[in-house]
Amino acid sequence: MEAKAILRNCPLSPRKMRLVADVVRGERVERALNILQWNQKPTYAIYLSKLLKSAIANWGQANTGERIEDSELYVKT
């Protein structure tokens, strides 16, 4: 099951945001949040971590009764 979250009305540069997103793409969710916490571009990392947490919450709403720790969640796109 996929979870989806969309970031809208972000006043930051798309090119710089894409550089930060490329770092976490393909990583597990826990590792991606840890990478974003210690990123060199903290403003961009804050927006991406909020987006990732929103996607995790959306996944939790769709899959009630399943634990996030037991599932194999990763950042796809």
C-alpha positions as CSV (number, residue, x, y, z in Angstrom):
1,M,0.0,0.0,0.0
2,E,1.3,3.4,-0.9
3,A,0.9,6.6,1.0
4,K,1.0,10.0,-0.7
5,A,1.6,13.5,0.5
6,I,1.9,16.7,-1.6
7,L,3.9,19.8,-0.7
8,R,2.2,22.9,-1.9
9,N,2.9,26.6,-1.6
10,C,6.5,26.2,-0.7
11,P,8.5,29.5,-1.1
12,L,11.8,27.7,-1.7
13,S,13.8,27.0,-4.9
14,P,12.7,23.7,-6.6
15,R,16.3,23.0,-7.7
16,K,17.7,23.2,-4.2
17,M,14.8,21.2,-2.8
18,R,15.4,18.5,-5.4
19,L,19.0,18.2,-4.2
20,V,17.8,17.5,-0.6
21,A,15.1,15.1,-1.8
22,D,17.7,13.1,-3.9
23,V,19.6,12.4,-0.7
24,V,16.6,10.6,1.0
25,R,15.1,9.0,-2.1
26,G,15.1,5.2,-1.8
27,E,16.0,5.2,1.9
28,R,13.9,3.7,4.7
29,V,11.7,6.2,6.5
30,E,13.6,6.1,9.8
31,R,16.9,6.7,8.1
32,A,15.5,9.4,5.9
33,L,14.2,11.4,8.9
34,N,17.6,11.0,10.6
35,I,19.3,12.3,7.4
36,L,17.0,15.2,7.2
37,Q,17.6,16.1,10.8
38,W,21.3,16.6,10.2
39,N,21.2,18.0,6.7
40,Q,23.3,21.0,5.6
41,K,20.2,22.9,4.3
42,P,18.0,23.0,7.4
43,T,15.2,25.1,5.8
44,Y,14.7,22.6,3.0
45,A,15.0,19.7,5.4
46,I,12.3,21.0,7.6
47,Y,9.8,21.2,4.7
48,L,10.7,17.7,3.6
49,S,10.6,16.2,7.0
50,K,7.1,17.6,7.5
51,L,6.1,16.2,4.2
52,L,7.5,12.8,5.1
53,K,5.7,12.8,8.5
54,S,2.5,13.7,6.7
55,A,2.9,10.7,4.3
56,I,3.5,8.4,7.3
57,A,0.3,9.7,9.0
58,N,-1.6,9.1,5.7
59,W,-0.3,5.6,5.6
60,G,-1.3,5.1,9.2
61,Q,-4.9,6.2,8.4
62,A,-5.1,3.8,5.5
63,N,-3.6,0.8,7.4
64,T,-5.2,0.8,10.8
65,G,-3.9,-2.0,13.1
66,E,-0.5,-2.2,11.5
67,R,2.7,-0.9,13.1
68,I,5.0,1.4,11.3
69,E,8.1,-0.3,12.8
70,D,7.0,-3.7,11.4
71,S,6.4,-2.5,7.9
72,E,9.0,-1.8,5.3
73,L,8.3,1.9,4.6
74,Y,10.7,3.7,2.3
75,V,10.8,7.0,0.3
76,K,9.8,6.2,-3.2
77,T,9.6,9.6,-5.0
